[in-house]
Amino acid sequence: MADTTMGPGAPRPALFLRNATGLVKAWSTFDAFVYSFWSVNLITLGLYGMSYVYNIPDGQLLASVLIFGVLVTFIVITYAGLVSVMPRTGGDYAWQSRVLGGGIGFVLAVTGWWFTLWLWAPIYANILVVQFFAPLAATLGWSNVATWAASPNGLFVSALILLAFVGVVVSLGMETYAKVQKICFWIGLAGLAVVCILLAVYSQSDFHSAFNREAASLFNVQGDAYQQTIDAASKGGFTAVAFSSFALVPTLLVLPYLAFYLLWPNWGATLYGEVRGAKDIRKPFWSMFWGLWVTIALVVLVILLMLKTVGWQFYYAANAAYWNSYYAVAGAPAPPVPLWPYPVMWAGFLVNNHLFQALLITVMALWFFGWAGTLFLSSTRVIFAAAFDRVLPSWAANISAKRRVPYGSLALMIAPALVVSWLYAYKTTVQAFFYDATAVIAITFLGTVIAAIILPWRRKDLYEASPVARYKVAGIPLITISGVVSALFLIGMLYEWAHWSLYGSNSPDSAKYFLVTYLAAVVIYVAARIVRSRQGIDLRRIHHEIPVE
Amino acid sequence: MPKVFFATDLHGSEVCWKKFLNSAKFYGADVLICGGDMTGKAIVPIVAENGHFTFALGGAPQAVAAEQVAEVEANIRRKGYYPLQMSVERLHELDGDPAKRAACFQEVMLEGVDRWMKLAAEKLRGTGIRCFVSPGNDDEMEVDDVIRRAELVELAEGRVVEIDGYSMISTGWSNPTPWNTHREESEEQLTKRIEEMATQIQDPSRAIFNLHCPPYKSGLDEAPAIDADLKLLHGGRALRPVGSTAVRQAIEKHQPLISLHGHIHESKGAVKIGKTLSINPGSAYEEGMLMGAIVQLDSKKGIKSYQLVNG
């Protein structure tokens, strides 16, 4: 029955294993990479997030992307270390609870992974509209459908479709969805290759002509639509800066916009608890690292191709004209092409065939459908973990017997997300809250990296028993060093969000949102402590370590 | 009414066993139940050669002096592995002979369980605390004899035991797994095994089903999907229910007050199956963390309270 395992590269056995439950072969780093790669989704989140960068025209986008990549790598190191020390389902919640305490862990985790994910539902719904429904309808000549899709009704229907899709994915489970993701991954990459090839082989004058041709054909725009777009941006107050110019402070100010997509290579960390073998630090690290840096390489490629073929001034001007019109900036006219400036659609314009353009938009929508299904996956895990700790009612972790649907946690996600989506669609005055969607999660990450910084002292036993303990720099634990750099990075971005009006999150409404969100989490936790105490349950003892001797 | 502390799947972690014994005092429990899979999965050879000792624990081989070996052994035991000092010749002998390796495994495992039983006697003597152990599917059959001989630990496997007016049935047998472990059988045989005990229970509302394998599709049985080569699929994120239909049917049919499970370390949780509260506290034995469940029984309410803890 006994089996032998050779140590890595060892000339003789490092240990003898016997047949026992759970001894499995390591998971594929590539599979985990795909998940991380989807998390920092270049098309769905990246192009959308970068469409706001026109606000800082003197910020050097390429340099910002590279700086962001280096800084997020420290977060990747920190999270890989935590996965290795405590590979627990619940990720941020479990780590913060065990290191910082149950109350802090609950408040920081549920605000980031539960409440704030409600805000992401309409944001994703809007992305679905601007990257799929509207451009597809316009390309097929259904201009009324395209206009309706961009209306409040269209946005709310898009949110309903998204929530139904997310509910189905959570109910089917990750095994089925992982297969779908793989198909979407390869076809989506093929689509991106086509986009890049088109942008590479055609010139800027070709694009200029193609844009004008499609603007006339699809949107009845007469004259030079390309130039009219630039002019519309100028009238709204936008002034272009050369791509080659560099200024440090504006470049750093771009970082919070990039957080919209590049901050998430560790998104799957809430799920690592279910992965046997996660204690090996290398696999979670490399899967997140490559997910981040392959995306960054693709971002660099896409930026350079846009610079060459679309023109940097036009790219920023198109975004400025669209958003200035969307937010009704005084004096800003509507852009001649009224759709969100979707580089995929622009690449399609280079081929004078509407069916091809529609096909390209559909194929590139797989970047959305391959990822959006996981929107609430991590949230349900955090809700489960809090329910098992008796902080939330036990029904929150209920699953149906027949189909294993986690209906309790889904209800806690989908019902509020429906209300929030309705508000987003029909009450534009509350849209300021949605600018906080990234910052709140960054605060959750900050709590986790602080836990990582003090882990070697606070939970010395766990740390020293982990593979991470052997990684030190000048005698200081690597997880502490990477945690400090990560914390400084996150604090710097939080300062930018709080200080500058560029990001829309330093308004009184944002402050109210933060206050209400964190207060709600504190109230839930305190209420749980009181209620459970009456039931004879002391929530403080959940993470108290039993003496060994 | 008794307060029960339940933990499971310690897999040879001596730190967890010591915490388990101390949990009675720590949580004020009257009854300790260890749900199975006590024994470790691996032997780590500590090889004597050229005046020092070499070993590898999750990384490159390391050499230590004789006076450091005790510390190394403690660290290995903490993870649930068995440290074993040996010569280079013995290492190659074990490597080349599966039968000798199996015999060696059994010897160190039984020694380990015997040491745990003695630790239990030291800790529990005079406390009045009852301690039950029912070996799991990963534990060889010979483990039962070591527990039977224990002074203050009661073997719970295959019988009905009375705990302050509550009846508990126990088995560490599971439905078939890809690893072909020591206590596996078909769902039909498992049904028969459970029924033989369950039918002896007079009042299901005062019954505890201590069944190592969790009920099928309960959420307590979700394990990462693997292929035929035991390789994790989809980065380990795809989960499948692998629990027992026999266990589920037994719970649904008899509706005990509570059912206690383990087996699937990642599938920590507490769910209701009809009137029954089913618990899998999970396991983090490799970290030396004792995950467990505290259950306060009550003559009127049945279960006054329960809590999953990470001790």
JSON list of C-alpha atoms in Angstrom, two decimals, chain A residues 135-238:
[
{"chain": "A", "resi": 135, "resn": "PRO", "atom": "CA", "xyz": [-21.76, 48.27, -30.54]},
{"chain": "A", "resi": 136, "resn": "LEU", "atom": "CA", "xyz": [-23.19, 44.99, -31.80]},
{"chain": "A", "resi": 137, "resn": "ALA", "atom": "CA", "xyz": [-26.60, 46.51, -32.45]},
{"chain": "A", "resi": 138, "resn": "ALA", "atom": "CA", "xyz": [-25.07, 49.58, -34.11]},
{"chain": "A", "resi": 139, "resn": "THR", "atom": "CA", "xyz": [-22.83, 47.47, -36.31]},
{"chain": "A", "resi": 140, "resn": "LEU", "atom": "CA", "xyz": [-25.77, 45.38, -37.44]},
{"chain": "A", "resi": 141, "resn": "GLY", "atom": "CA", "xyz": [-27.63, 48.58, -38.32]},
{"chain": "A", "resi": 142, "resn": "TRP", "atom": "CA", "xyz": [-30.09, 48.36, -35.41]},
{"chain": "A", "resi": 143, "resn": "SER", "atom": "CA", "xyz": [-29.51, 51.92, -34.26]},
{"chain": "A", "resi": 144, "resn": "ASN", "atom": "CA", "xyz": [-32.74, 52.01, -32.23]},
{"chain": "A", "resi": 145, "resn": "VAL", "atom": "CA", "xyz": [-31.64, 48.96, -30.27]},
{"chain": "A", "resi": 146, "resn": "ALA", "atom": "CA", "xyz": [-28.21, 50.51, -29.72]},
{"chain": "A", "resi": 147, "resn": "THR", "atom": "CA", "xyz": [-29.81, 53.70, -28.41]},
{"chain": "A", "resi": 148, "resn": "TRP", "atom": "CA", "xyz": [-32.20, 51.75, -26.18]},
{"chain": "A", "resi": 149, "resn": "ALA", "atom": "CA", "xyz": [-29.36, 49.59, -24.81]},
{"chain": "A", "resi": 150, "resn": "ALA", "atom": "CA", "xyz": [-27.60, 52.74, -23.62]},
{"chain": "A", "resi": 151, "resn": "SER", "atom": "CA", "xyz": [-30.77, 54.10, -21.99]},
{"chain": "A", "resi": 152, "resn": "PRO", "atom": "CA", "xyz": [-31.65, 53.57, -18.28]},
{"chain": "A", "resi": 153, "resn": "ASN", "atom": "CA", "xyz": [-34.07, 50.78, -19.27]},
{"chain": "A", "resi": 154, "resn": "GLY", "atom": "CA", "xyz": [-31.38, 49.10, -21.37]},
{"chain": "A", "resi": 155, "resn": "LEU", "atom": "CA", "xyz": [-28.89, 49.38, -18.54]},
{"chain": "A", "resi": 156, "resn": "PHE", "atom": "CA", "xyz": [-31.28, 47.87, -16.02]},
{"chain": "A", "resi": 157, "resn": "VAL", "atom": "CA", "xyz": [-32.18, 45.01, -18.38]},
{"chain": "A", "resi": 158, "resn": "SER", "atom": "CA", "xyz": [-28.44, 44.44, -18.87]},
{"chain": "A", "resi": 159, "resn": "ALA", "atom": "CA", "xyz": [-28.07, 44.24, -15.07]},
{"chain": "A", "resi": 160, "resn": "LEU", "atom": "CA", "xyz": [-30.90, 41.68, -14.93]},
{"chain": "A", "resi": 161, "resn": "ILE", "atom": "CA", "xyz": [-29.19, 39.60, -17.61]},
{"chain": "A", "resi": 162, "resn": "LEU", "atom": "CA", "xyz": [-25.88, 39.85, -15.77]},
{"chain": "A", "resi": 163, "resn": "LEU", "atom": "CA", "xyz": [-27.37, 38.85, -12.40]},
{"chain": "A", "resi": 164, "resn": "ALA", "atom": "CA", "xyz": [-29.21, 35.92, -13.99]},
{"chain": "A", "resi": 165, "resn": "PHE", "atom": "CA", "xyz": [-25.94, 34.84, -15.62]},
{"chain": "A", "resi": 166, "resn": "VAL", "atom": "CA", "xyz": [-24.01, 35.15, -12.34]},
{"chain": "A", "resi": 167, "resn": "GLY", "atom": "CA", "xyz": [-26.71, 33.23, -10.48]},
{"chain": "A", "resi": 168, "resn": "VAL", "atom": "CA", "xyz": [-26.57, 30.40, -13.02]},
{"chain": "A", "resi": 169, "resn": "VAL", "atom": "CA", "xyz": [-22.77, 30.23, -12.84]},
{"chain": "A", "resi": 170, "resn": "VAL", "atom": "CA", "xyz": [-22.72, 30.10, -9.03]},
{"chain": "A", "resi": 171, "resn": "SER", "atom": "CA", "xyz": [-25.44, 27.44, -9.12]},
{"chain": "A", "resi": 172, "resn": "LEU", "atom": "CA", "xyz": [-23.70, 25.32, -11.74]},
{"chain": "A", "resi": 173, "resn": "GLY", "atom": "CA", "xyz": [-20.44, 25.53, -9.84]},
{"chain": "A", "resi": 174, "resn": "MET", "atom": "CA", "xyz": [-16.93, 26.27, -10.97]},
{"chain": "A", "resi": 175, "resn": "GLU", "atom": "CA", "xyz": [-16.30, 22.94, -12.69]},
{"chain": "A", "resi": 176, "resn": "THR", "atom": "CA", "xyz": [-18.74, 23.68, -15.48]},
{"chain": "A", "resi": 177, "resn": "TYR", "atom": "CA", "xyz": [-17.83, 27.36, -15.63]},
{"chain": "A", "resi": 178, "resn": "ALA", "atom": "CA", "xyz": [-14.10, 26.60, -15.67]},
{"chain": "A", "resi": 179, "resn": "LYS", "atom": "CA", "xyz": [-14.65, 24.67, -18.91]},
{"chain": "A", "resi": 180, "resn": "VAL", "atom": "CA", "xyz": [-16.56, 27.63, -20.33]},
{"chain": "A", "resi": 181, "resn": "GLN", "atom": "CA", "xyz": [-13.75, 29.94, -19.20]},
{"chain": "A", "resi": 182, "resn": "LYS", "atom": "CA", "xyz": [-11.13, 27.89, -21.00]},
{"chain": "A", "resi": 183, "resn": "ILE", "atom": "CA", "xyz": [-13.09, 28.07, -24.27]},
{"chain": "A", "resi": 184, "resn": "CYS", "atom": "CA", "xyz": [-13.64, 31.80, -23.80]},
{"chain": "A", "resi": 185, "resn": "PHE", "atom": "CA", "xyz": [-9.94, 32.21, -23.00]},
{"chain": "A", "resi": 186, "resn": "TRP", "atom": "CA", "xyz": [-8.66, 30.70, -26.23]},
{"chain": "A", "resi": 187, "resn": "ILE", "atom": "CA", "xyz": [-11.31, 32.20, -28.52]},
{"chain": "A", "resi": 188, "resn": "GLY", "atom": "CA", "xyz": [-10.96, 35.57, -26.75]},
{"chain": "A", "resi": 189, "resn": "LEU", "atom": "CA", "xyz": [-7.19, 35.47, -27.24]},
{"chain": "A", "resi": 190, "resn": "ALA", "atom": "CA", "xyz": [-7.69, 34.65, -30.92]},
{"chain": "A", "resi": 191, "resn": "GLY", "atom": "CA", "xyz": [-10.01, 37.65, -31.17]},
{"chain": "A", "resi": 192, "resn": "LEU", "atom": "CA", "xyz": [-7.41, 39.86, -29.51]},
{"chain": "A", "resi": 193, "resn": "ALA", "atom": "CA", "xyz": [-4.80, 38.58, -31.97]},
{"chain": "A", "resi": 194, "resn": "VAL", "atom": "CA", "xyz": [-7.08, 39.62, -34.84]},
{"chain": "A", "resi": 195, "resn": "VAL", "atom": "CA", "xyz": [-7.53, 43.07, -33.27]},
{"chain": "A", "resi": 196, "resn": "CYS", "atom": "CA", "xyz": [-3.77, 43.47, -32.87]},
{"chain": "A", "resi": 197, "resn": "ILE", "atom": "CA", "xyz": [-3.04, 42.27, -36.41]},
{"chain": "A", "resi": 198, "resn": "LEU", "atom": "CA", "xyz": [-5.56, 44.72, -37.85]},
{"chain": "A", "resi": 199, "resn": "LEU", "atom": "CA", "xyz": [-4.09, 47.58, -35.85]},
{"chain": "A", "resi": 200, "resn": "ALA", "atom": "CA", "xyz": [-0.58, 46.50, -36.87]},
{"chain": "A", "resi": 201, "resn": "VAL", "atom": "CA", "xyz": [-1.10, 46.17, -40.62]},
{"chain": "A", "resi": 202, "resn": "TYR", "atom": "CA", "xyz": [-3.19, 49.28, -41.22]},
{"chain": "A", "resi": 203, "resn": "SER", "atom": "CA", "xyz": [-1.92, 52.85, -41.04]},
{"chain": "A", "resi": 204, "resn": "GLN", "atom": "CA", "xyz": [-3.34, 55.84, -39.20]},
{"chain": "A", "resi": 205, "resn": "SER", "atom": "CA", "xyz": [-4.68, 57.29, -42.45]},
{"chain": "A", "resi": 206, "resn": "ASP", "atom": "CA", "xyz": [-6.42, 53.94, -43.13]},
{"chain": "A", "resi": 207, "resn": "PHE", "atom": "CA", "xyz": [-8.04, 54.16, -39.71]},
{"chain": "A", "resi": 208, "resn": "HIS", "atom": "CA", "xyz": [-8.99, 57.80, -40.26]},
{"chain": "A", "resi": 209, "resn": "SER", "atom": "CA", "xyz": [-10.77, 56.85, -43.48]},
{"chain": "A", "resi": 210, "resn": "ALA", "atom": "CA", "xyz": [-12.35, 53.72, -42.01]},
{"chain": "A", "resi": 211, "resn": "PHE", "atom": "CA", "xyz": [-13.67, 55.63, -38.99]},
{"chain": "A", "resi": 212, "resn": "ASN", "atom": "CA", "xyz": [-15.20, 58.29, -41.22]},
{"chain": "A", "resi": 213, "resn": "ARG", "atom": "CA", "xyz": [-16.70, 55.62, -43.48]},
{"chain": "A", "resi": 214, "resn": "GLU", "atom": "CA", "xyz": [-18.37, 53.74, -40.63]},
{"chain": "A", "resi": 215, "resn": "ALA", "atom": "CA", "xyz": [-19.47, 56.95, -38.90]},
{"chain": "A", "resi": 216, "resn": "ALA", "atom": "CA", "xyz": [-21.32, 57.85, -42.08]},
{"chain": "A", "resi": 217, "resn": "SER", "atom": "CA", "xyz": [-22.62, 54.35, -42.71]},
{"chain": "A", "resi": 218, "resn": "LEU", "atom": "CA", "xyz": [-23.76, 53.49, -39.18]},
{"chain": "A", "resi": 219, "resn": "PHE", "atom": "CA", "xyz": [-24.41, 56.88, -37.61]},
{"chain": "A", "resi": 220, "resn": "ASN", "atom": "CA", "xyz": [-25.14, 59.15, -40.59]},
{"chain": "A", "resi": 221, "resn": "VAL", "atom": "CA", "xyz": [-22.25, 61.46, -39.70]},
{"chain": "A", "resi": 222, "resn": "GLN", "atom": "CA", "xyz": [-21.31, 63.76, -42.54]},
{"chain": "A", "resi": 223, "resn": "GLY", "atom": "CA", "xyz": [-17.76, 65.02, -43.07]},
{"chain": "A", "resi": 224, "resn": "ASP", "atom": "CA", "xyz": [-14.63, 64.16, -41.12]},
{"chain": "A", "resi": 225, "resn": "ALA", "atom": "CA", "xyz": [-15.99, 62.37, -38.05]},
{"chain": "A", "resi": 226, "resn": "TYR", "atom": "CA", "xyz": [-12.44, 61.66, -36.86]},
{"chain": "A", "resi": 227, "resn": "GLN", "atom": "CA", "xyz": [-11.65, 65.39, -36.69]},
{"chain": "A", "resi": 228, "resn": "GLN", "atom": "CA", "xyz": [-15.12, 66.21, -35.35]},
{"chain": "A", "resi": 229, "resn": "THR", "atom": "CA", "xyz": [-14.44, 63.85, -32.44]},
{"chain": "A", "resi": 230, "resn": "ILE", "atom": "CA", "xyz": [-11.23, 65.68, -31.63]},
{"chain": "A", "resi": 231, "resn": "ASP", "atom": "CA", "xyz": [-13.01, 69.01, -31.92]},
{"chain": "A", "resi": 232, "resn": "ALA", "atom": "CA", "xyz": [-15.83, 67.85, -29.64]},
{"chain": "A", "resi": 233, "resn": "ALA", "atom": "CA", "xyz": [-13.29, 66.92, -26.99]},
{"chain": "A", "resi": 234, "resn": "SER", "atom": "CA", "xyz": [-11.61, 70.31, -27.31]},
{"chain": "A", "resi": 235, "resn": "LYS", "atom": "CA", "xyz": [-14.90, 72.11, -26.83]},
{"chain": "A", "resi": 236, "resn": "GLY", "atom": "CA", "xyz": [-15.41, 70.11, -23.64]},
{"chain": "A", "resi": 237, "resn": "GLY", "atom": "CA", "xyz": [-12.09, 71.40, -22.32]},
{"chain": "A", "resi": 238, "resn": "PHE", "atom": "CA", "xyz": [-9.77, 68.55, -23.28]}
]
